[in-house]
Coordinates of C-alpha atoms in Angstrom, one line a residue:
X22 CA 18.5 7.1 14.3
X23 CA 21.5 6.0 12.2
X24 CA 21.1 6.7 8.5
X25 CA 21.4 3.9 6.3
X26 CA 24.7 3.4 5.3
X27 CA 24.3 1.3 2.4
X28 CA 24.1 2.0 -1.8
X29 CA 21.0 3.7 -2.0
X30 CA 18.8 2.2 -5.4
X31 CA 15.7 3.3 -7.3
X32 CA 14.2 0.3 -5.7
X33 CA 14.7 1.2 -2.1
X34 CA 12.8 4.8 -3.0
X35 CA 10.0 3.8 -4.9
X36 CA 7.6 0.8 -3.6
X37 CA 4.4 -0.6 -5.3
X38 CA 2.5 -1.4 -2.3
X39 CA -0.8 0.0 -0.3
X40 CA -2.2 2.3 1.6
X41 CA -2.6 4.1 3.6
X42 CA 0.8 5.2 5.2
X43 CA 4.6 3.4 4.0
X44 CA 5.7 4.1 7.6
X45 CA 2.7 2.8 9.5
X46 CA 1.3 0.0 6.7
X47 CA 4.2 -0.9 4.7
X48 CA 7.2 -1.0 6.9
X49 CA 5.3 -2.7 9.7
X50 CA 4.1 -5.6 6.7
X51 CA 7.7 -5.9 5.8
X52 CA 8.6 -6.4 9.2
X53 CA 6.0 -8.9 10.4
X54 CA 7.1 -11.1 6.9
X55 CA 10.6 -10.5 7.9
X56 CA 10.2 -11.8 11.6
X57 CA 7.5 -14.8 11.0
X58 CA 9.7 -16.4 8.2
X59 CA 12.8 -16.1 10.7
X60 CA 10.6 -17.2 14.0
X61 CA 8.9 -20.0 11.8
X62 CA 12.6 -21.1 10.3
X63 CA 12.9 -22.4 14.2
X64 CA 10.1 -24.5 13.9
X65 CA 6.2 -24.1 15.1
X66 CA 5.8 -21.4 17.8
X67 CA 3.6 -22.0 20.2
X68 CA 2.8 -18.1 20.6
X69 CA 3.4 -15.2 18.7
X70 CA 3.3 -11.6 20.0
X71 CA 3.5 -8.0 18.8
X72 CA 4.3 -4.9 20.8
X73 CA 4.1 -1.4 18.7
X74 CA 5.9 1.6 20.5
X75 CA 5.8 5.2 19.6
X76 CA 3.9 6.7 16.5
X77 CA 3.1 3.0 15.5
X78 CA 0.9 2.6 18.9
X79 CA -0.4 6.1 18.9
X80 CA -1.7 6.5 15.4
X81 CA -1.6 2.9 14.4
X82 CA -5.4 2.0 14.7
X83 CA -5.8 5.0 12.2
X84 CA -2.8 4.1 10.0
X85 CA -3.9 0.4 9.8
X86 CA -1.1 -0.8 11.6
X87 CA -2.6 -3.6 13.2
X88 CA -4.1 -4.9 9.6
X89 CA -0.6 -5.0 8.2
X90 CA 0.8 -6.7 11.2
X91 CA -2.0 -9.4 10.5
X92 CA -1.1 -9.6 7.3
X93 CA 2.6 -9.6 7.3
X94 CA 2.7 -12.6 9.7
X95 CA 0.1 -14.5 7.6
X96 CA 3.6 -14.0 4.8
X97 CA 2.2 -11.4 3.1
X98 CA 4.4 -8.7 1.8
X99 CA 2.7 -5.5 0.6
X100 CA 3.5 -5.5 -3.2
X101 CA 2.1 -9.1 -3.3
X102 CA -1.5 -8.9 -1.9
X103 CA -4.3 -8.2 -3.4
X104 CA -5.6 -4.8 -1.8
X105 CA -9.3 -6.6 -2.0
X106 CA -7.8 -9.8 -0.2
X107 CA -7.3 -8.0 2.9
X108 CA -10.5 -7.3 4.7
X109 CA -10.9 -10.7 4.6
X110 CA -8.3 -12.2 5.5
X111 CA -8.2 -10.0 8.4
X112 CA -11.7 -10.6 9.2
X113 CA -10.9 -14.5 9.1
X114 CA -7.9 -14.0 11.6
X115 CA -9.8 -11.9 14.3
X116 CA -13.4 -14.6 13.8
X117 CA -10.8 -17.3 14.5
X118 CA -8.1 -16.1 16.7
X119 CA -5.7 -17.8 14.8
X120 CA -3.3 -17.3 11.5
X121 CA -1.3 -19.1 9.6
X122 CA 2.6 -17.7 10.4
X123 CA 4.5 -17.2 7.8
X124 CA 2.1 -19.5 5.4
X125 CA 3.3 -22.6 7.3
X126 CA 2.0 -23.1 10.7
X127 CA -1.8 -22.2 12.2
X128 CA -1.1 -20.6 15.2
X129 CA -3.4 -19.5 17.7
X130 CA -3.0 -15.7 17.6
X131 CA -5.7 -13.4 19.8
X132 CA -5.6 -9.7 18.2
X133 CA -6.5 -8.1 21.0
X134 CA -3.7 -10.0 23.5
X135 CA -1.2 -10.7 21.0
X136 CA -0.7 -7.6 19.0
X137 CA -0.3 -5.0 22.1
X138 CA -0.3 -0.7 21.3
X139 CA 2.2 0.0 24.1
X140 CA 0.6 3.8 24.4
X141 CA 3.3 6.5 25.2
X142 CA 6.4 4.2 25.4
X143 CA 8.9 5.3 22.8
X144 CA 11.9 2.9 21.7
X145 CA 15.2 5.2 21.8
X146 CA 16.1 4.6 18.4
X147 CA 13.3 5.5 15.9
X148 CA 9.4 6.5 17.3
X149 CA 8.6 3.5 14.7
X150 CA 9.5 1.0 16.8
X151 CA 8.3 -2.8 16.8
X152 CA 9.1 -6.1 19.2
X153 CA 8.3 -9.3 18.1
X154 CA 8.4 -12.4 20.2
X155 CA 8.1 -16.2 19.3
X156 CA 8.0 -18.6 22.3
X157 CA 8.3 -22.4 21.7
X158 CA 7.2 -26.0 23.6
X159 CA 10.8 -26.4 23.7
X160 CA 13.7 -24.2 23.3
X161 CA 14.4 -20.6 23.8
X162 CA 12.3 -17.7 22.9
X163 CA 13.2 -15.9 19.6
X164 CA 13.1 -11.8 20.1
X165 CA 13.3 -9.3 17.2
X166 CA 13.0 -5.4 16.8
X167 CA 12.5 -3.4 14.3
X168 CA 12.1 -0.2 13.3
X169 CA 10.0 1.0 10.2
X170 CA 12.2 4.3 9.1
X171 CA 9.7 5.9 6.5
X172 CA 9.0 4.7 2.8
X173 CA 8.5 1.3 3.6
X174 CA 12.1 1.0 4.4
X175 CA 13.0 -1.2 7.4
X176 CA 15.8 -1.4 9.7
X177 CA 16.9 -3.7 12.6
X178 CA 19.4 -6.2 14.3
X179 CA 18.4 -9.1 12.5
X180 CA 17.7 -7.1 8.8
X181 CA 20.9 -7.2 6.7
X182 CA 20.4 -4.7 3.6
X183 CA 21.1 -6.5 0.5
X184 CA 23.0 -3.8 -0.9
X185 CA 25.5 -3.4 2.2
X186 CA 28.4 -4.1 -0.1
X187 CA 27.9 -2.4 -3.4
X188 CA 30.5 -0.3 -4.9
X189 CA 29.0 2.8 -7.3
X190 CA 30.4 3.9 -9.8
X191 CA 29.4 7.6 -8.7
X192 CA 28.6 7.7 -4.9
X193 CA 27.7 10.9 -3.6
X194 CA 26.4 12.2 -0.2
X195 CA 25.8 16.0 -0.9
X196 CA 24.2 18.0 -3.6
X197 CA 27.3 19.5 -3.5
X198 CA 29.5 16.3 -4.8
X199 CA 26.5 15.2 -6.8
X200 CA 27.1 18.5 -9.5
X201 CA 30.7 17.8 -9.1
X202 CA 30.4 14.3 -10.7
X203 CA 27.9 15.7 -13.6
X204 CA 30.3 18.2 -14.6
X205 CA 33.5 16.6 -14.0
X206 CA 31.8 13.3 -16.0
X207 CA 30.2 15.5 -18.3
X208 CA 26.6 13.4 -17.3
X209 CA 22.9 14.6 -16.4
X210 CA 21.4 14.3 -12.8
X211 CA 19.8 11.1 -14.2
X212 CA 22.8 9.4 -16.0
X213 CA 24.3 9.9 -12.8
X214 CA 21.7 7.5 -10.8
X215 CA 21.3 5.4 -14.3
X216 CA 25.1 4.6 -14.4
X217 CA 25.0 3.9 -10.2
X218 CA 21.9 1.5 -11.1
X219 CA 24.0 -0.8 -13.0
X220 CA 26.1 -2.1 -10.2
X221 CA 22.1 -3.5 -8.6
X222 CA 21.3 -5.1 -12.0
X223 CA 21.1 -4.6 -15.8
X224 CA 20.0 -1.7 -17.6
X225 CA 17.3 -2.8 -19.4
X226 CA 15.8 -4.1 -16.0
X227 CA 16.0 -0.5 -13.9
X228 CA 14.0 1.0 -17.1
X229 CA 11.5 -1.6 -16.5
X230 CA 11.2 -0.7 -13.0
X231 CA 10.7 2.8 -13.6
X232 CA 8.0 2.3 -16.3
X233 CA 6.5 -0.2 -14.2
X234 CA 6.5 2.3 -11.3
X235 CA 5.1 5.1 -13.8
X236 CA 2.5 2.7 -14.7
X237 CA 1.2 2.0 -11.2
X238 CA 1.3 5.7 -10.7
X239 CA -1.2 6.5 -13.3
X240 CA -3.5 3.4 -12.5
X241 CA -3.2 4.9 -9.1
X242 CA -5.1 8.3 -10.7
X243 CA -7.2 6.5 -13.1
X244 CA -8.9 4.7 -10.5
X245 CA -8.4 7.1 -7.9
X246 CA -11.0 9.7 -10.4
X247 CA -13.3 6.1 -10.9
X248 CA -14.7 5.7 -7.1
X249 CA -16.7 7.3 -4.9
X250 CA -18.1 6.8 -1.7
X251 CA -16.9 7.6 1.7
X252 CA -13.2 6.9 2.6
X253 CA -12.8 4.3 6.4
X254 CA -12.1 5.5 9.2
X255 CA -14.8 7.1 10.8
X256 CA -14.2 11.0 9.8
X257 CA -17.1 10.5 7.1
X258 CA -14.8 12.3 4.2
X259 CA -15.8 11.5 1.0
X260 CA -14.4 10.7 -1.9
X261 CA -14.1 14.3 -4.5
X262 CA -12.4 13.4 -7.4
X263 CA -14.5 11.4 -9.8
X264 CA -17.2 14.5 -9.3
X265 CA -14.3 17.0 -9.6
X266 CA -13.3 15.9 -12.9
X267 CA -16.5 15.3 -14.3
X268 CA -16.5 18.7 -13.5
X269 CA -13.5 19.9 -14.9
X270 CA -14.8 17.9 -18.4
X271 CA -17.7 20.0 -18.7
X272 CA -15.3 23.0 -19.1
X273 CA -14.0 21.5 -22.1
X274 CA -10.6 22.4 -23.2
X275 CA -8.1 22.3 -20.8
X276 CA -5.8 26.1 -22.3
X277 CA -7.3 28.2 -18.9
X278 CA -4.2 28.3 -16.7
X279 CA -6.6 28.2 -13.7
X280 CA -7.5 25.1 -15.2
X281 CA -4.5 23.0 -15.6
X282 CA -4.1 24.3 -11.9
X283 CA -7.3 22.4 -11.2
X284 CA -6.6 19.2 -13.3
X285 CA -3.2 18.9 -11.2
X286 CA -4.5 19.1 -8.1
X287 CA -7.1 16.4 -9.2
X288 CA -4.2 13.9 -10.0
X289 CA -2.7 14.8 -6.3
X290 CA -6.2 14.2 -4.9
X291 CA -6.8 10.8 -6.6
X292 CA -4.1 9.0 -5.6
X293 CA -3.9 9.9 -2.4
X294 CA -7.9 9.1 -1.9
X295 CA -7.0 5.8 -2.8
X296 CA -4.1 5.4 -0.6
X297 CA -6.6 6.7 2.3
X298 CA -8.9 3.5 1.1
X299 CA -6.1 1.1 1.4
X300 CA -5.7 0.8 -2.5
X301 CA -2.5 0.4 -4.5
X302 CA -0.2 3.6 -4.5
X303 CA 3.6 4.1 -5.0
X304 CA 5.9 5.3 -1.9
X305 CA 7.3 8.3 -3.0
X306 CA 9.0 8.8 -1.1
X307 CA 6.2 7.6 0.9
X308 CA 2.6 7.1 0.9
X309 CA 1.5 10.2 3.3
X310 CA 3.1 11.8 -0.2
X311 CA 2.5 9.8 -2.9
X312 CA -0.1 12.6 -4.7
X313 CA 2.5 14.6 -5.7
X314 CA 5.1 13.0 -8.0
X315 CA 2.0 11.1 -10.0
X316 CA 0.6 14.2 -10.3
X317 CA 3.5 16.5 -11.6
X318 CA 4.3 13.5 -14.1
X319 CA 1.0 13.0 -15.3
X320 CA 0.9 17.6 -15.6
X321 CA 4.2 16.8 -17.9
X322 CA 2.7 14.0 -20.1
X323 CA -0.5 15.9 -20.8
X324 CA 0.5 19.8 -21.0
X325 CA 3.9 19.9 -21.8
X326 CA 4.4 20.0 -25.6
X327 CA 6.7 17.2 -26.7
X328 CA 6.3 15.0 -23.9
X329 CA 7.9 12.0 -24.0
X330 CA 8.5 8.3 -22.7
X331 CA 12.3 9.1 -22.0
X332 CA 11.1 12.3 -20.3
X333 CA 9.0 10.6 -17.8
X334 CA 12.1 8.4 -17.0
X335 CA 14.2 11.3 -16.7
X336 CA 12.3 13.1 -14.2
X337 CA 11.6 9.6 -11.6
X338 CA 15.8 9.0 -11.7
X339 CA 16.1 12.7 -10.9
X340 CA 13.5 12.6 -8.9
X341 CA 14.6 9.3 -6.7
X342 CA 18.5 11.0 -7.0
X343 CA 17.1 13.7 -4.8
X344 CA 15.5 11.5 -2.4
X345 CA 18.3 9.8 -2.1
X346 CA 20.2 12.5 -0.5
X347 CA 17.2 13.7 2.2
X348 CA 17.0 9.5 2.9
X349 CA 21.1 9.9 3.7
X350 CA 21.5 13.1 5.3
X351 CA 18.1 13.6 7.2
X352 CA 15.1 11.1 6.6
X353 CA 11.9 10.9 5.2
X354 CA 9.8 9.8 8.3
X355 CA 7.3 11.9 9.8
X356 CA 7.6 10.4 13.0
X357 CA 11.2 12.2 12.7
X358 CA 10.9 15.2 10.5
X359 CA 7.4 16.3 10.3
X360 CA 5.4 16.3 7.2
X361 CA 8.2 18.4 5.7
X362 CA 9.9 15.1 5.7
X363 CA 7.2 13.7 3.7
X364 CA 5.2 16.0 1.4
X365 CA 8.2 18.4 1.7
X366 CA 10.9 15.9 0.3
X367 CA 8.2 14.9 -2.5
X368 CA 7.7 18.1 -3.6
X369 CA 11.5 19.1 -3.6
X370 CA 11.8 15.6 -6.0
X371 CA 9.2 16.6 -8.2
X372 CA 10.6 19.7 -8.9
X373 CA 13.9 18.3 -9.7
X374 CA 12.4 15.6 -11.5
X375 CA 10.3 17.8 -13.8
X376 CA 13.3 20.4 -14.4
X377 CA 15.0 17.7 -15.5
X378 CA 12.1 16.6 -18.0
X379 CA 11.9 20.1 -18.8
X380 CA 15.8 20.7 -20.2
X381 CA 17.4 21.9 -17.1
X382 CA 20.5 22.0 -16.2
X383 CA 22.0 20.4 -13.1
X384 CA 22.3 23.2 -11.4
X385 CA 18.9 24.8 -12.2
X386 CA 17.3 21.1 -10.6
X387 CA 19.7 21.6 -7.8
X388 CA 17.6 25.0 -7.2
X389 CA 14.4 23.8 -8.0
X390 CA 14.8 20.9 -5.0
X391 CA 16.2 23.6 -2.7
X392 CA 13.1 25.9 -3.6
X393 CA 10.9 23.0 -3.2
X394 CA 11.7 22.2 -0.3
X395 CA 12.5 25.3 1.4
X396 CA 9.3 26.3 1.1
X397 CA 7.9 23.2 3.2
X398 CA 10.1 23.4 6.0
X399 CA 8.9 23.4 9.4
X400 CA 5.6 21.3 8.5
X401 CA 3.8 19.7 11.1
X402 CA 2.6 15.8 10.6
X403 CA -0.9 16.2 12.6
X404 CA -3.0 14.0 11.0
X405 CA -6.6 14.2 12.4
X406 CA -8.4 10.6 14.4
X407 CA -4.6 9.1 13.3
X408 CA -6.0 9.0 9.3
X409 CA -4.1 9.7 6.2
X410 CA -7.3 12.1 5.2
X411 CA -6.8 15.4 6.7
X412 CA -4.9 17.4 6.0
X413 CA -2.5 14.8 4.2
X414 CA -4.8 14.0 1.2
X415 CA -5.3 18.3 0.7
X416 CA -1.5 18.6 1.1
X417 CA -0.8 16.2 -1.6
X418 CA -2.1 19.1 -3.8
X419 CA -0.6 21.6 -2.7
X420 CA 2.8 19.9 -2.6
X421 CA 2.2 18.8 -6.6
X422 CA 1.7 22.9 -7.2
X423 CA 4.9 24.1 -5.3
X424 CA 7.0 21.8 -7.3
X425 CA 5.4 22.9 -10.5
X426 CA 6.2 26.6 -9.4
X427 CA 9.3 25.5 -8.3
X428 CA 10.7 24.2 -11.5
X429 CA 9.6 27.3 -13.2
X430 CA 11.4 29.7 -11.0
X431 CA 14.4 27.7 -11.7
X432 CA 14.4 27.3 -14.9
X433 CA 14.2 31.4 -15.0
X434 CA 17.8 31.3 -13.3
X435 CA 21.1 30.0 -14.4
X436 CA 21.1 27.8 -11.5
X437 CA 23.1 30.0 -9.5
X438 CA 21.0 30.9 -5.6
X439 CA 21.7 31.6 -2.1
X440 CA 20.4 28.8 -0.4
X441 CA 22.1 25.6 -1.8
X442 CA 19.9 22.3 -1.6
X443 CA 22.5 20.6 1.4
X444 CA 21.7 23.9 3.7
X445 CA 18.1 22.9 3.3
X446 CA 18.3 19.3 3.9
X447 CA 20.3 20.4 6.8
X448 CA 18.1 23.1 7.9
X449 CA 15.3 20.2 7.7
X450 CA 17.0 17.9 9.9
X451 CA 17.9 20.2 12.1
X452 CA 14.1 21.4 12.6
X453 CA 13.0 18.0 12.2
X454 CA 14.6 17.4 15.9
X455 CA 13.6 20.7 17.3
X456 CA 10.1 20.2 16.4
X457 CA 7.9 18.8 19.2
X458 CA 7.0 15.1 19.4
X459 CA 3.1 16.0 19.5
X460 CA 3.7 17.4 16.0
X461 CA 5.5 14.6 14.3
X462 CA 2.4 12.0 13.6
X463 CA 1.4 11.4 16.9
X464 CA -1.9 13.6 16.8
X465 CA -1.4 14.7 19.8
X466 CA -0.9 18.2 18.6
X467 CA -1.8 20.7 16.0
X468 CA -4.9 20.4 14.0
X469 CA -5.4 16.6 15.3
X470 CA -6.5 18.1 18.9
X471 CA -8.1 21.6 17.7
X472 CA -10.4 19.8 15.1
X473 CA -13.4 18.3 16.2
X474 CA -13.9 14.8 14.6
X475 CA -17.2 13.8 13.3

């Protein structure tokens, strides 16, 4: 699959949206909006139909595909809908065979004819792949594919990226060019990606963003630690962290390491509970991952002394300046790369990201990505029934803890290492495409066939 080869913004990384997968659920809403305001811009269709190839028809069902496809024709877009709002409406479309496209027209539209899993066909461009169709009393047909390239982020002939023809200030493709500009400029990792922001839009509107995307990050844990109950999808696993941190409260103080260990991996936990529940979470990079940045941010802001506002900021622009490069040179789907594309690139940006917070250098956040993620490569993407439950909700822990140790190892160097952070992207990609389609979110392989659901 061709890379994007457009200027890269905070936006385009981090999404406010749902669960349970920015792949699976969010790309596939973005498309569906996408193709019913262009299908309904021709008039009223007479039929509507939806064919999902690859990962989408093998794990869809699980991932909730079909539910966003519902939704995203209805003219729905994921950071607009009301999580609640979509049982529903979906409930609504299936009782009456019909929606209404785009907000506009009432179609007739059958769920079960209309929106077809085309089981072991693969598109040759992505294993995300989509066709839409729109047929007409009169005129021709209108035909669009797409392909939904991980983090929410869509691609296809009739998509146009709105930031096609922006000029940065700094552009850089490598890690490698990317310390060149900081020391040749004299600037940090983040006012690198702060300066690039302001040819998208003003200053003062990218700091809202990234507040605003802080802000839905911790809701996501606050409620995430709030519910209980048992999480959809027929694997019966409950909901832990509201009893795990009553648990942890009892303890008291939180000054035992083993603790803070504890209370970090709750924050993983919680947000990615609720992103198996279909709740509001952040891609970050996407929503298979989207435990672990919220996690080590919420670990800075609550046991690093001197914690600050600016700090936070600091380590989401590293953070997303790291993504950047994996979304360029490799990708963050794990219907491409594995989980290591997913809960391995979120860990290798956390660590960054918190180095950054922490005082590092850019060198020393170069290291703690590379560590980060060279200690997730070759990760498998098996989730068990199709779900974002297991193992993706445990790994959201784990990944939050390997930054942490990540940073720390770092920040114990002069940024100086063997193993620089474009060999393990590299490396990634490279083992991405080696790696067996069974183990790239098809769960066809790995723990999804040797587990016994229940």
């Amino acid at each position: 699959m061709t890379r994007p080869a457009w200027a890269l913004s905070v936006t385009d990384l981090f999404t406010i949206g749902i669960g349970p997968s920015s792949s699976h659920t969010v790309g596939p809403m973005r498309a569906a909006v996408h193709f019913a305001e262009q299908a309904a811009s021709y008039g009223e269709p007479s039929r509507v139909i939806c064919k999902l190839y690859g990962s989408l028809a093998l794990t869809g069902k699980g991932h909730t595909t079909d539910t966003a496809i519902l939704v995203g024709l209805s003219g729905w877009l994921p950071d607009r809908i009301d999580p609640e709002a979509i049982a529903p409406l979906v409930t609504e479309i299936r009782a009456t065979q019909s929606l209404k496209l785009a907000g506009l027209y009432d179609i007739a539209f059958d769920p079960e004819t209309d929106l077809q899993f085309m089981m072991g066909e693969f598109l040759p461009q992505h294993s995300n792949g989509m066709v839409f169709e729109a047929t007409y009393p009169h005129g021709k047909p209108f035909t669009a594919t797409y392909f939904s390239i991980g983090g929410g982020a869509i691609t296809g002939d009739t998509v146009v990226a709105q930031s096609s023809n922006i000029a940065l200030p700094y552009p850089y493709t490598s890690g490698a060019e990317l310390l060149a500009i900081c020391a040749a400029e004299n600037l940090s990792i983040a006012e690198v990606v702060a300066r690039n922001e302001l040819a998208f839009r003003a200053e003062a509107e990218t700091t809202a963003f990234i507040d605003q995307v802080r802000e839905a990050m911790m809701a996501s844990i606050k409620r995430g630690v709030s519910l209980e109950g048992v999480l959809p999808g027929g694997l019966n696993v409950k909901r832990r962290a509201k009893a795990m941190k009553e648990r942890l409260e009892e303890r008291g103080p939180r000054i035992d390491p083993s603790h803070i260990f504890e209370w970090v991996s709750l924050y993983a936990l919680a947000v990615n509970e609720e992103n198996a529940a279909g709740g509001r979470v952040v891609t970050a990079p996407t929503n298979g991952a989207a435990g672990v940045l919220p996690a080590v941010i919420k670990y800075y802001e609550t046991f690093v002394p001197g914690a600050t506002k600016e700090g936070s900021r600091t380590l989401l622009m590293t953070a997303a300046a790291i993504g950047f490069l994996y979304k360029t040179n490799a990708s963050i789907s794990a219907a491409e790369m594995g989980c290591q594309g997913e809960v391995g690139v979120a860990c290798s940006m956390a660590a960054a990201g918190l180095c950054a917070a922490l005082g590092g250098t850019p060198g020393q956040i170069e290291n703690a990505a590379e560590i980060g993620m060279e200690h997730n490569l070759g990760l498998t993407c098996d989730p068990i029934g199709g779900l974002v439950q297991v193992p993706c909700i445990e790994r959201n822990t784990m990944g939050a803890i390997k930054a942490i140790n990540a940073t720390y190892l770092a920040l114990n160097g002069d940024g100086n290492h063997i193993v620089s952070l474009d060999a393990v992207i590299e490396t990634m990609r490279q083992t991405g495409e080696d790696m067996r389609a069974k183990y790239k979110e098809t769960s066809l392989g790995g723990l999804a066939v040797n587990v016994v659901e229940c």
